[in-house]
PDB file of C-alpha atoms in Angstrom:
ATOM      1  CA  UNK A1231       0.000   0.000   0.000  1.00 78.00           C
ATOM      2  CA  UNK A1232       1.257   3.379  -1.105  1.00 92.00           C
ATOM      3  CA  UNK A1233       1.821   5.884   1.587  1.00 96.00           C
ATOM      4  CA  UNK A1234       1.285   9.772   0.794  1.00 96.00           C
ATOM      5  CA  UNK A1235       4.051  11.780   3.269  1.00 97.00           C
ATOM      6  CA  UNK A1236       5.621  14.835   3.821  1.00 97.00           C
ATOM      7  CA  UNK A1237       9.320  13.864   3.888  1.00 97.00           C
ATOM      8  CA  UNK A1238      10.313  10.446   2.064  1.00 97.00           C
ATOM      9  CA  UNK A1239      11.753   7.909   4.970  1.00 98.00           C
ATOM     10  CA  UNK A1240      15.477   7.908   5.167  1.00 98.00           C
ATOM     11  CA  UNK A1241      16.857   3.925   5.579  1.00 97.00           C
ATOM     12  CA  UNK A1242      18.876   3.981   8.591  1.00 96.00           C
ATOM     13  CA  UNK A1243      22.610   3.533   7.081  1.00 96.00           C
ATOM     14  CA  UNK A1244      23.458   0.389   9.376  1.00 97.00           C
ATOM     15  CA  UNK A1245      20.392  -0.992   7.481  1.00 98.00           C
ATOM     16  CA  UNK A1246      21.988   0.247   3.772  1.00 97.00           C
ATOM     17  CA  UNK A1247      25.230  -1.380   4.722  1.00 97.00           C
ATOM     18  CA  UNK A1248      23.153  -4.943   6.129  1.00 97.00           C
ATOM     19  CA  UNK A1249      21.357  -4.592   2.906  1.00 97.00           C
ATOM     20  CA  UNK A1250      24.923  -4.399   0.707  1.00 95.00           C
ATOM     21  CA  UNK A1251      26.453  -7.319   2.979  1.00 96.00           C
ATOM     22  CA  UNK A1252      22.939  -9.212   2.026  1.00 96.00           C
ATOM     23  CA  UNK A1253      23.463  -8.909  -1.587  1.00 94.00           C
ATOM     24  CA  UNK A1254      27.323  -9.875  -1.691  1.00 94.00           C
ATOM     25  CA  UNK A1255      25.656 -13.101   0.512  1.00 95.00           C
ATOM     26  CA  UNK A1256      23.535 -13.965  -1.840  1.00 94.00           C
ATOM     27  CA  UNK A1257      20.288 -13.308   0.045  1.00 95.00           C
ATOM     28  CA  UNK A1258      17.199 -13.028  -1.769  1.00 94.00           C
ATOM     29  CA  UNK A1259      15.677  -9.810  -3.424  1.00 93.00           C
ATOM     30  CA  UNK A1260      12.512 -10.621  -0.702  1.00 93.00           C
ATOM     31  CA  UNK A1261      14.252 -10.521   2.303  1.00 94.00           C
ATOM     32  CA  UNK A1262      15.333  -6.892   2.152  1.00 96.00           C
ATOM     33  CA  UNK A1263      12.694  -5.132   0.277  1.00 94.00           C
ATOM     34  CA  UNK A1264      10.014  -5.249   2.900  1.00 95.00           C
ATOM     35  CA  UNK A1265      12.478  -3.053   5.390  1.00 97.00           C
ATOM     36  CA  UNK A1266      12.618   0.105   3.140  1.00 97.00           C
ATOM     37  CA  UNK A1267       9.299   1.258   3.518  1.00 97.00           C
ATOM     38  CA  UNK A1268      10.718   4.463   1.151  1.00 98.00           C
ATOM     39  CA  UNK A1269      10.107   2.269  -1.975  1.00 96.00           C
ATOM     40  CA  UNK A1270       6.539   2.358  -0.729  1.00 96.00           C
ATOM     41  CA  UNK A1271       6.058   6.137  -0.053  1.00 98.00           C
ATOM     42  CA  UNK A1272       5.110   9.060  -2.088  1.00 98.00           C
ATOM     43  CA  UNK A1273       6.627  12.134  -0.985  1.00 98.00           C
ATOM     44  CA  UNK A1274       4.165  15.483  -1.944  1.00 97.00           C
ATOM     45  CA  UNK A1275       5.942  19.214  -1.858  1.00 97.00           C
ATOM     46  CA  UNK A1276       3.413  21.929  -1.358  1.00 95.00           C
ATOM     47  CA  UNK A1277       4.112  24.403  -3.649  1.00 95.00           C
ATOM     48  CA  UNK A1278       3.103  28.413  -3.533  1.00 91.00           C
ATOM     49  CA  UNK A1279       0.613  29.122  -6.560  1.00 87.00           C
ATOM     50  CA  UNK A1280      -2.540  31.172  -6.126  1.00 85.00           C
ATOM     51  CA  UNK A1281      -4.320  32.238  -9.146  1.00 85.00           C
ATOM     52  CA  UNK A1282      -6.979  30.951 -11.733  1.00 91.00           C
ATOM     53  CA  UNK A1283      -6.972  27.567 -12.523  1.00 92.00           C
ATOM     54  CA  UNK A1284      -5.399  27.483 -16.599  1.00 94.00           C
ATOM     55  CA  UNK A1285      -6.629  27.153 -19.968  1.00 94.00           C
ATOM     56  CA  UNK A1286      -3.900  24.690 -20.945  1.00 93.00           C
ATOM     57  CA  UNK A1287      -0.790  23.050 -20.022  1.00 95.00           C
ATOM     58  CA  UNK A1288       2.685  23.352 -21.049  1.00 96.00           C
ATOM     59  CA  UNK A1289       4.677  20.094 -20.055  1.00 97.00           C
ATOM     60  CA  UNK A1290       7.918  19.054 -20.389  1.00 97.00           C
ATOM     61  CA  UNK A1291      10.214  15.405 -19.615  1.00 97.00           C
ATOM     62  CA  UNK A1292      13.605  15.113 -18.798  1.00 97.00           C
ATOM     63  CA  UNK A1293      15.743  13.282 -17.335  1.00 98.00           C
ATOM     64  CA  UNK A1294      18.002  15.513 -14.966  1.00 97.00           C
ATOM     65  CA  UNK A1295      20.953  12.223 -14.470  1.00 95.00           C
ATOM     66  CA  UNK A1296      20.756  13.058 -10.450  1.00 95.00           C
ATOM     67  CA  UNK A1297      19.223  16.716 -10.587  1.00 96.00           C
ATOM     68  CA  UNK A1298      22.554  18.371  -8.826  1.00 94.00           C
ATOM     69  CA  UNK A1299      22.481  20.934 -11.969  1.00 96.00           C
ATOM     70  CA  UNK A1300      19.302  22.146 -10.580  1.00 97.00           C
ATOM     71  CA  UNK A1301      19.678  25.764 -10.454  1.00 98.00           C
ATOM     72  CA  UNK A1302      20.353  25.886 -14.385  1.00 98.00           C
ATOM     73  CA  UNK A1303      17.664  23.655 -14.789  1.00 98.00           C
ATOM     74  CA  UNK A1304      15.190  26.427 -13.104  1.00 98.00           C
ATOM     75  CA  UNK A1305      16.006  28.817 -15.161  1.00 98.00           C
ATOM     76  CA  UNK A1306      15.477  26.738 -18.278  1.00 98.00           C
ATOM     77  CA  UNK A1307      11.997  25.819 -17.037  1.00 98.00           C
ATOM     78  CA  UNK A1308      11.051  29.477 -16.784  1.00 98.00           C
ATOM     79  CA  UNK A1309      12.753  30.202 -19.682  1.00 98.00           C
ATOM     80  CA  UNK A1310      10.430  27.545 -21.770  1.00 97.00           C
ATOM     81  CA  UNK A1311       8.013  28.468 -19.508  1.00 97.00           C
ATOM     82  CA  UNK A1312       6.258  25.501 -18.489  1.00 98.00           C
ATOM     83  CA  UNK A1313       4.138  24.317 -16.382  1.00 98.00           C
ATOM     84  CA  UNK A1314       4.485  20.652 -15.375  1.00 98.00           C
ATOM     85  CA  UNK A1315       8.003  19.096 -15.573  1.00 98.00           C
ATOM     86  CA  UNK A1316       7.996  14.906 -15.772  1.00 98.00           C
ATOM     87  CA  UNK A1317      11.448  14.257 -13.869  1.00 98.00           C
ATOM     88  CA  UNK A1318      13.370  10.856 -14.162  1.00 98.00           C
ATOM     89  CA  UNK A1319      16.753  10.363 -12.259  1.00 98.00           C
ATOM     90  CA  UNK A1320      16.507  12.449  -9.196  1.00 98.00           C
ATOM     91  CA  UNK A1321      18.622  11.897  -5.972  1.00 98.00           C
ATOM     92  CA  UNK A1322      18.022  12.541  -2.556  1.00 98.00           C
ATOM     93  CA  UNK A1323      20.987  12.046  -0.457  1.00 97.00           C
ATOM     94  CA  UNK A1324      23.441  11.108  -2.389  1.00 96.00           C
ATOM     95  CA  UNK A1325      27.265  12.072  -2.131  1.00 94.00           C
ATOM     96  CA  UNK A1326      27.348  12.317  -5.401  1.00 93.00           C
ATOM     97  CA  UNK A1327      24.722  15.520  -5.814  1.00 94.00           C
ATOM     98  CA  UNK A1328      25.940  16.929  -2.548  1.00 93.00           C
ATOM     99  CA  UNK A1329      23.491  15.282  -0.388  1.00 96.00           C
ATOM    100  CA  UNK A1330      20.400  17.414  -2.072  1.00 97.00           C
ATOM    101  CA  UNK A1331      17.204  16.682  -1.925  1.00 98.00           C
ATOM    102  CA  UNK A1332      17.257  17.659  -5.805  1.00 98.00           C
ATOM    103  CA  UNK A1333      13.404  17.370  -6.492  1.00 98.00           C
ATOM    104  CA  UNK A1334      12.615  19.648  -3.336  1.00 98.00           C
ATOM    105  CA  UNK A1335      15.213  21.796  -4.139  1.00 98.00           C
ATOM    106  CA  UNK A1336      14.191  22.215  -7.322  1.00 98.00           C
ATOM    107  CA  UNK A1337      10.414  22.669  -6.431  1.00 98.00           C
ATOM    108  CA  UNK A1338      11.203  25.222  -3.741  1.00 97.00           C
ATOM    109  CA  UNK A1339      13.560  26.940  -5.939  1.00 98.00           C
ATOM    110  CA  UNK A1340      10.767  27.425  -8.942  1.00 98.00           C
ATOM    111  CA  UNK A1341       7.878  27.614  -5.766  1.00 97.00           C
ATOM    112  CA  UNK A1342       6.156  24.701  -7.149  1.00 98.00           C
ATOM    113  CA  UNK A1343       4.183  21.934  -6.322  1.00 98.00           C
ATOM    114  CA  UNK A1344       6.148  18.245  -6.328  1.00 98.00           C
ATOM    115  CA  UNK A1345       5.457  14.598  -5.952  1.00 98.00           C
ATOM    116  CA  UNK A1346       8.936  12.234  -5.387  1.00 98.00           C
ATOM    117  CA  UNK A1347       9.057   8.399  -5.523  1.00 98.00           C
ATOM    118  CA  UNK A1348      12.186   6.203  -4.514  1.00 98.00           C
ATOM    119  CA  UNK A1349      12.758   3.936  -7.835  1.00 96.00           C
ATOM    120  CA  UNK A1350      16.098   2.437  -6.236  1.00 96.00           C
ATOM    121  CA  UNK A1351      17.725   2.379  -2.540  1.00 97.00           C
ATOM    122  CA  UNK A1352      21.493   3.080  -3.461  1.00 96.00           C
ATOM    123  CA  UNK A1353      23.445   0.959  -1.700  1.00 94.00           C
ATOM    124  CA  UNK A1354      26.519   2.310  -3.180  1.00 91.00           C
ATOM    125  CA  UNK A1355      27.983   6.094  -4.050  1.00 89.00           C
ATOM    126  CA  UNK A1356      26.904   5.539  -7.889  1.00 83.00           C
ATOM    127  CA  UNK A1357      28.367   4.366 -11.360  1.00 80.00           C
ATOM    128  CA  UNK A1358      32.153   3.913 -12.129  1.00 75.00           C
ATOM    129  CA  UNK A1359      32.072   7.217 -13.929  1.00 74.00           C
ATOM    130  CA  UNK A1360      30.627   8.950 -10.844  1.00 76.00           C
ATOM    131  CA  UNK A1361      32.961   7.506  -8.063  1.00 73.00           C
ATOM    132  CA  UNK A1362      35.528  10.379  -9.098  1.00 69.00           C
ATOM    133  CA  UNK A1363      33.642  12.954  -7.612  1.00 69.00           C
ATOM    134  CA  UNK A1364      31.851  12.361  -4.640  1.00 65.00           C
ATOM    135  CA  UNK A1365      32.239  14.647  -1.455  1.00 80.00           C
ATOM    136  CA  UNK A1366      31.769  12.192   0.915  1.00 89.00           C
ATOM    137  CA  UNK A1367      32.686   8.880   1.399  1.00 89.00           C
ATOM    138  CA  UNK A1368      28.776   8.251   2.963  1.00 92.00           C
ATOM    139  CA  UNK A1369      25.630   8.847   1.348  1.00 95.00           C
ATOM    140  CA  UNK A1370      23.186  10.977   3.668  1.00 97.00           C
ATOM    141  CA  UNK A1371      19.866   8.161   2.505  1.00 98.00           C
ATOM    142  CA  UNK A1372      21.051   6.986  -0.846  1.00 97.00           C
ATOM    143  CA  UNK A1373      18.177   7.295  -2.783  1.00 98.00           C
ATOM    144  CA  UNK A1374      17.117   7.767  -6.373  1.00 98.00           C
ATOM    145  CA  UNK A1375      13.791   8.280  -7.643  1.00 98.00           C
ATOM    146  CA  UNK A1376      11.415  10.305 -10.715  1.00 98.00           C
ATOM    147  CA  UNK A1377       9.018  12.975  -9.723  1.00 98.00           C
ATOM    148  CA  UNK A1378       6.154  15.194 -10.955  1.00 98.00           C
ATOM    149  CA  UNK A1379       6.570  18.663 -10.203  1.00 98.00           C
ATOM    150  CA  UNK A1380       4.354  21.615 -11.622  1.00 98.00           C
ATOM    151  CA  UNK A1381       3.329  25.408 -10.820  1.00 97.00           C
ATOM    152  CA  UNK A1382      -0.455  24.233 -10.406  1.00 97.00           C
ATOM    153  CA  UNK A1383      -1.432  21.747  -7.155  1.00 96.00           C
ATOM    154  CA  UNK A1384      -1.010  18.316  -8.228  1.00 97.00           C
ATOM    155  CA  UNK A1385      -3.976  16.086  -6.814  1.00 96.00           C
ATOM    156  CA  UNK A1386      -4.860  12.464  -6.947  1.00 95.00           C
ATOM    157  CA  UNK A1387      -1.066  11.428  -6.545  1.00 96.00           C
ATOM    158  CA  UNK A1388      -0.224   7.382  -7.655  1.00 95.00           C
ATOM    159  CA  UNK A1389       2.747   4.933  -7.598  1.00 96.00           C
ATOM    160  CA  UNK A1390       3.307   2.045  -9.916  1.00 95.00           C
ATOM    161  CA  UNK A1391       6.232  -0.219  -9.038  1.00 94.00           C
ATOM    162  CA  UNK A1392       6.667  -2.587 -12.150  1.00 92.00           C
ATOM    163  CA  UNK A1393       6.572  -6.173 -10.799  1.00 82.00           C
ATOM    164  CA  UNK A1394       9.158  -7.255 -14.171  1.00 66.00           C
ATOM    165  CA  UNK A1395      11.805  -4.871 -12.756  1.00 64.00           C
ATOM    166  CA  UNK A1396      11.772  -5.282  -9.258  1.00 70.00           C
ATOM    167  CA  UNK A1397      14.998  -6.643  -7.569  1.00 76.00           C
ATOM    168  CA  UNK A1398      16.480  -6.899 -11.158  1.00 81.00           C
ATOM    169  CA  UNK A1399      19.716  -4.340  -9.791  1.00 87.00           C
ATOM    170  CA  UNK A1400      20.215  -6.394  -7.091  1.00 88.00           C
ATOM    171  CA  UNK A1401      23.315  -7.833  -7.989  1.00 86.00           C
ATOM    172  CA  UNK A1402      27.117  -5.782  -8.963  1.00 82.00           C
ATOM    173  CA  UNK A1403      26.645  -7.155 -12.489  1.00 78.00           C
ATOM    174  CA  UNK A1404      25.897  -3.492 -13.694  1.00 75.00           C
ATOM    175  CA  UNK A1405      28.514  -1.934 -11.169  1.00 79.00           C
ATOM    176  CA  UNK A1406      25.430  -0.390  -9.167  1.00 85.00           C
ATOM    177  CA  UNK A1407      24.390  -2.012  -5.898  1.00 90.00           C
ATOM    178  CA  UNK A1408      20.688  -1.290  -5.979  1.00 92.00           C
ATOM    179  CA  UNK A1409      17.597  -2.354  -4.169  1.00 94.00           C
ATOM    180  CA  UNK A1410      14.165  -1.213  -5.920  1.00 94.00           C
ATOM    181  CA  UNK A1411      13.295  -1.503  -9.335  1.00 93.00           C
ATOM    182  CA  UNK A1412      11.613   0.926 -12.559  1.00 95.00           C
ATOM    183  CA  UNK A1413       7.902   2.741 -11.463  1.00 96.00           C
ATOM    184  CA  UNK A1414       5.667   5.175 -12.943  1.00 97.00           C
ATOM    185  CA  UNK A1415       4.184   8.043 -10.866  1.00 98.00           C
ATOM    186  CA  UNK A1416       0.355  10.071 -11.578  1.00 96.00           C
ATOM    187  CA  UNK A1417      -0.893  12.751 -10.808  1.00 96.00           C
ATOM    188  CA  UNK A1418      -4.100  14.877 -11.691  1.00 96.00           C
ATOM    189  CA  UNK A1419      -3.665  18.926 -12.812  1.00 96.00           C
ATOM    190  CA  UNK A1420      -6.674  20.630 -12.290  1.00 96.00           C
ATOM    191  CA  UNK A1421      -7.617  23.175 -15.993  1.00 95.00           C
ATOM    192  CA  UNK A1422     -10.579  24.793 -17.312  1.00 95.00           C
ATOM    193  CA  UNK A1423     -11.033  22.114 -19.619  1.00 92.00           C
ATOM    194  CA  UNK A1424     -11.147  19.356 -16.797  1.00 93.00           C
ATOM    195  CA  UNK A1425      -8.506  17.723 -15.029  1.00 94.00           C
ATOM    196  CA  UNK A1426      -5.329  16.275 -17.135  1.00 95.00           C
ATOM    197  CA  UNK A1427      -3.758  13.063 -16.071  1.00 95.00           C
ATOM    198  CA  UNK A1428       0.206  13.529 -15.789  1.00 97.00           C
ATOM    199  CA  UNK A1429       2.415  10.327 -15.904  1.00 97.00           C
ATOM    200  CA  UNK A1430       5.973   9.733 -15.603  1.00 98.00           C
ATOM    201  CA  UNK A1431       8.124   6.623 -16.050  1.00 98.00           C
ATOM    202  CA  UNK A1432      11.252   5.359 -16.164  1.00 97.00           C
ATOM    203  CA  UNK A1433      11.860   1.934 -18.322  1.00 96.00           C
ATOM    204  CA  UNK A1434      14.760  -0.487 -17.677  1.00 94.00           C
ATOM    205  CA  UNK A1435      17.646  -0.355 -19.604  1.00 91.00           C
ATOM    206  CA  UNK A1436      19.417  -3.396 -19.006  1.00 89.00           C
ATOM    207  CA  UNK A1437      16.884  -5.519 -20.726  1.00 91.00           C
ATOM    208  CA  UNK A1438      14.498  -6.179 -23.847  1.00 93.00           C
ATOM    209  CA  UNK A1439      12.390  -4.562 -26.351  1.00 95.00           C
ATOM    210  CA  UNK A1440       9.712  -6.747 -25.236  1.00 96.00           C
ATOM    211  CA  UNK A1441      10.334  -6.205 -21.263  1.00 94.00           C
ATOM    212  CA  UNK A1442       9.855  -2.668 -21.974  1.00 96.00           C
ATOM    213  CA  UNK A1443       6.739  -3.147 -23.854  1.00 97.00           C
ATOM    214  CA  UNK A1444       5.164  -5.466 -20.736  1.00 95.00           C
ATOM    215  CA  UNK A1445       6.333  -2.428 -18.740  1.00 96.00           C
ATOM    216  CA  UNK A1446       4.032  -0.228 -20.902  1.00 97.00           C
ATOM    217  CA  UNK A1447       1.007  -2.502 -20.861  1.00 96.00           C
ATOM    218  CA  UNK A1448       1.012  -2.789 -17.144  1.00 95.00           C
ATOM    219  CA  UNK A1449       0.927   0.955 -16.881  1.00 95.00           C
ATOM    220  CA  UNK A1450      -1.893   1.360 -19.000  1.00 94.00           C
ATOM    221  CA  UNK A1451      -3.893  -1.271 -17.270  1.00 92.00           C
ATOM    222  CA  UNK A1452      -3.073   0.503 -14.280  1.00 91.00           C
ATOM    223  CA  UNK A1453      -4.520   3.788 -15.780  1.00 85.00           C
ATOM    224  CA  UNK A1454      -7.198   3.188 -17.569  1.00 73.00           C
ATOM    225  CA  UNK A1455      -9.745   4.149 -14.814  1.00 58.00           C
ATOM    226  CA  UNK A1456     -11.050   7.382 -16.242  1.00 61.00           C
ATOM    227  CA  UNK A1457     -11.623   8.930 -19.357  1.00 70.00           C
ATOM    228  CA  UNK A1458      -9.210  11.658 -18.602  1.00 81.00           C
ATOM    229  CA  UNK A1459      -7.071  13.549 -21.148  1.00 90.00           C
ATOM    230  CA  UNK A1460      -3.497  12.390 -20.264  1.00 94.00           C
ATOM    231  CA  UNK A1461       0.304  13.041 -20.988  1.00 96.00           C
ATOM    232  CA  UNK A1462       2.928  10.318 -20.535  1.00 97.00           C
ATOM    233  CA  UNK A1463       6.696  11.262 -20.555  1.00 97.00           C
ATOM    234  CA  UNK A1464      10.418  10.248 -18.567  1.00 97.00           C
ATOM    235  CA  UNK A1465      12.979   8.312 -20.174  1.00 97.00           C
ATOM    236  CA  UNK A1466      11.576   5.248 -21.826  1.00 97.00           C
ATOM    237  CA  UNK A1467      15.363   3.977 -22.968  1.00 95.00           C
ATOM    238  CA  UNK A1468      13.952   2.913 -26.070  1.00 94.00           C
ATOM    239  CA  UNK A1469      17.457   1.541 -27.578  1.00 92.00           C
ATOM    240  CA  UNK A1470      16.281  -1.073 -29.518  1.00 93.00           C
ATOM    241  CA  UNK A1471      18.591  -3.444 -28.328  1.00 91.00           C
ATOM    242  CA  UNK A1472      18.588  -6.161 -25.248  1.00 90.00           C
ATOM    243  CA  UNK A1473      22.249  -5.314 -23.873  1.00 87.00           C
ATOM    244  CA  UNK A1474      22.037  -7.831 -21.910  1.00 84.00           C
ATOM    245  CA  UNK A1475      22.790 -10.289 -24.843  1.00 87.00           C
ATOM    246  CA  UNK A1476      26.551  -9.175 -25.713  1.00 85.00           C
ATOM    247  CA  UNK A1477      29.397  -8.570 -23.742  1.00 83.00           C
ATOM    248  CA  UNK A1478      29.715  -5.100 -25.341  1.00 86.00           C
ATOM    249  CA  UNK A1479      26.559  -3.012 -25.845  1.00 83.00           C
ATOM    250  CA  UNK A1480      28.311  -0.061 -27.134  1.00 84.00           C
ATOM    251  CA  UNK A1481      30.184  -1.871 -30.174  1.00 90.00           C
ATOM    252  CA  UNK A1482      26.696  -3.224 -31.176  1.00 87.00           C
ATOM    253  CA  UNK A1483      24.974  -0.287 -30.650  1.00 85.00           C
ATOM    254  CA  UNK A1484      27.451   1.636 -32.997  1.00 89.00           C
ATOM    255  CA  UNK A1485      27.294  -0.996 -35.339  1.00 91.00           C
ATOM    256  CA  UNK A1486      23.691  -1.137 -35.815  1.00 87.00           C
ATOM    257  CA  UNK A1487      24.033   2.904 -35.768  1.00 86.00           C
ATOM    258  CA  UNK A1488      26.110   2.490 -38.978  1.00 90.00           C
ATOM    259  CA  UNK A1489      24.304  -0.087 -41.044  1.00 91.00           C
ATOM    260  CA  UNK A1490      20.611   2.038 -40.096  1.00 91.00           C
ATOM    261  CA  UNK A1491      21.685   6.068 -39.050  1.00 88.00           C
ATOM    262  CA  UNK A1492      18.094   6.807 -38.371  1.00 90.00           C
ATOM    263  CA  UNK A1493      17.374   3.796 -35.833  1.00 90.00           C
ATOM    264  CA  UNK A1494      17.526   5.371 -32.500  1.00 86.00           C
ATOM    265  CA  UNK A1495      15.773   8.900 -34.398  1.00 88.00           C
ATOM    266  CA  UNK A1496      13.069   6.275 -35.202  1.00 91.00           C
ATOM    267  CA  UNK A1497      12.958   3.613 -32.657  1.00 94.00           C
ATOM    268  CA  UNK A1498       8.986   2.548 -33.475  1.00 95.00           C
ATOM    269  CA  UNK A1499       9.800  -0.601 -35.990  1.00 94.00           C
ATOM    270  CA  UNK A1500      12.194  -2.411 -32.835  1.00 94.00           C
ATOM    271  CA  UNK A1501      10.201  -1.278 -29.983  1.00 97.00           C
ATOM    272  CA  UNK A1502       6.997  -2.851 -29.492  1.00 97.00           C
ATOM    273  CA  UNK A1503       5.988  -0.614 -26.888  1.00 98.00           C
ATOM    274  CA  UNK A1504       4.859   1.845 -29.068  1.00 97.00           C
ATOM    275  CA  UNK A1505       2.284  -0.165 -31.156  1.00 97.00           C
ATOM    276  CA  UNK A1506       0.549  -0.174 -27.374  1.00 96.00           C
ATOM    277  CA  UNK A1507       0.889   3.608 -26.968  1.00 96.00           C
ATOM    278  CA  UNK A1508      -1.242   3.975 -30.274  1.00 96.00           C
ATOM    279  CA  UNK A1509      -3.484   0.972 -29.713  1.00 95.00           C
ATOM    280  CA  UNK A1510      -4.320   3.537 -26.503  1.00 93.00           C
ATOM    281  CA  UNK A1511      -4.875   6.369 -28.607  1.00 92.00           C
ATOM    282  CA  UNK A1512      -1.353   8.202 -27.299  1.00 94.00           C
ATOM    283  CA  UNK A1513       0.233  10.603 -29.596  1.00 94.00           C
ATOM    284  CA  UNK A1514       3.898  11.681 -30.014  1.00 92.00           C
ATOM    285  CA  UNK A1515       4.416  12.800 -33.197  1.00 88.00           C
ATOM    286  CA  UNK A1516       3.665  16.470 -32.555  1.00 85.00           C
ATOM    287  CA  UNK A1517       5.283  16.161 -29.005  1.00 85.00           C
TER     288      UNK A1517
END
């Protein structure tokens, strides 16, 4: 059961550092999961906006790789002047992104609404190419999640954890200790037209084409209750490829970038996931 709170729960550290000694055991995904109760919160910032309720929405996706260049990223958002922002790869305590709470800073910086959801427990200070530059040796809660954040109150907030991706980081074999797995968050912006349904995701990488697609189902069963206009964005890591298959993914990724430039521009013929979008009457081509 999803939890609604003000502050996310920090895991304990000793329990982080149990949790990495369970892993390099051997102990199952199961037996740790149930102690982070984070991976079963959603975290809602109250933002600062009084004023009519709009005629329509700007909304934009990105993914922010840990959200630590926050301040620039404010002043892009009011530059492009938009409204809602669908955020993938946000950290909260992490050594790596100076301990930040990136999505509240963020939120408090623009004096916006926000809704935060813990996709992985960190276990670990981050990827090879980050270990460089941490400034600690300790991360504050190690955690690393998506989030909806917007100038209007977001209502009706939602968490999806996808049952094909949990515990599938919970090994080194990707050089990130990780306990979690991929979600989606909704949440409901009020306009004059009715209220818009707001999704963001975050697919797995490290797997298949047709993992990815089972991903996307899942999420539309789970949000087909209303009749609701609604915008989907994050990072979807359509690659085309199953990395997981080769012992380089790069040298097969360029290769299949050389024999077909427009592949990753065009992703729709290798990734069946968006066949589903359109079977649900979703449209990108303008977005």
């Amino acid at each position: 059961m999803t939890k609604r709170v003000s502050a996310i729960s920090v895991p304990d550290r000793a329990l982080r550092v149990a949790a990495e000694t369970g892993l390099d055991r051997g102990d199952p995904y199961s037996v740790w999961a149930p102690e982070f109760s984070c991976l079963n919160e959603l975290e809602f910032i109250e933002g600062s906006h009084q004023g009519p309720t709009p005629n329509q929405l700007k909304v934009g996706a990105w993914n922010l790789e840990r959200g630590s260049a926050w301040p620039a990223a404010a002043e892009i958002i009011r530059a492009h002047q938009l409204d809602v922002v669908l955020l993938t790869e946000m950290d909260c305590g992490m050594s790596r992104s100076a301990q930040q709470h990136t999505t509240r800073e963020l939120c408090q910086a623009l004096g916006w609404s926000g809704v935060f959801a813990v996709e992985f427990v960190e276990l670990g200070l981050g990827n090879p190419w980050e270990l460089n530059r941490p400034l600690d040796d300790f991360n504050r809660a190690g955690l690393h999640g998506n989030a909806i954040i917007s100038k209007y109150p977001i209502l009706n907030p939602r968490l999806l954890r996808f049952s094909d991706s949990d515990g599938s980081w919970w090994h080194r074999t990707f050089h990130e200790a990780r306990l979690g797995g991929r979600i989606a968050i909704s949440g409901e912006i009020s306009t004059a037209s009715g209220p818009i349904s707001c999704v963001v995701t975050h697919l797995e990488n490290n797997t298949s084409p047709q993992v990815r697609e089972r991903a996307i189902s899942a999420l539309l069963s789970w949000h087909t209750a209303s009749e609701q206009a609604c915008v989907l964005g994050g990072d979807f890591n359509t690659s085309t490829i199953d990395p997981t298959t080769t012992s380089d993914p790069y040298r097969l990724r360029n290769s299949l970038i050389e024999a077909n430039p427009n592949r990753f521009r065009q992703p729709e013929a290798y990734e069946p996931l968006f066949e589903c979008l359109a079977d649900a009457d979703f449209h990108w081509g303008t977005a």
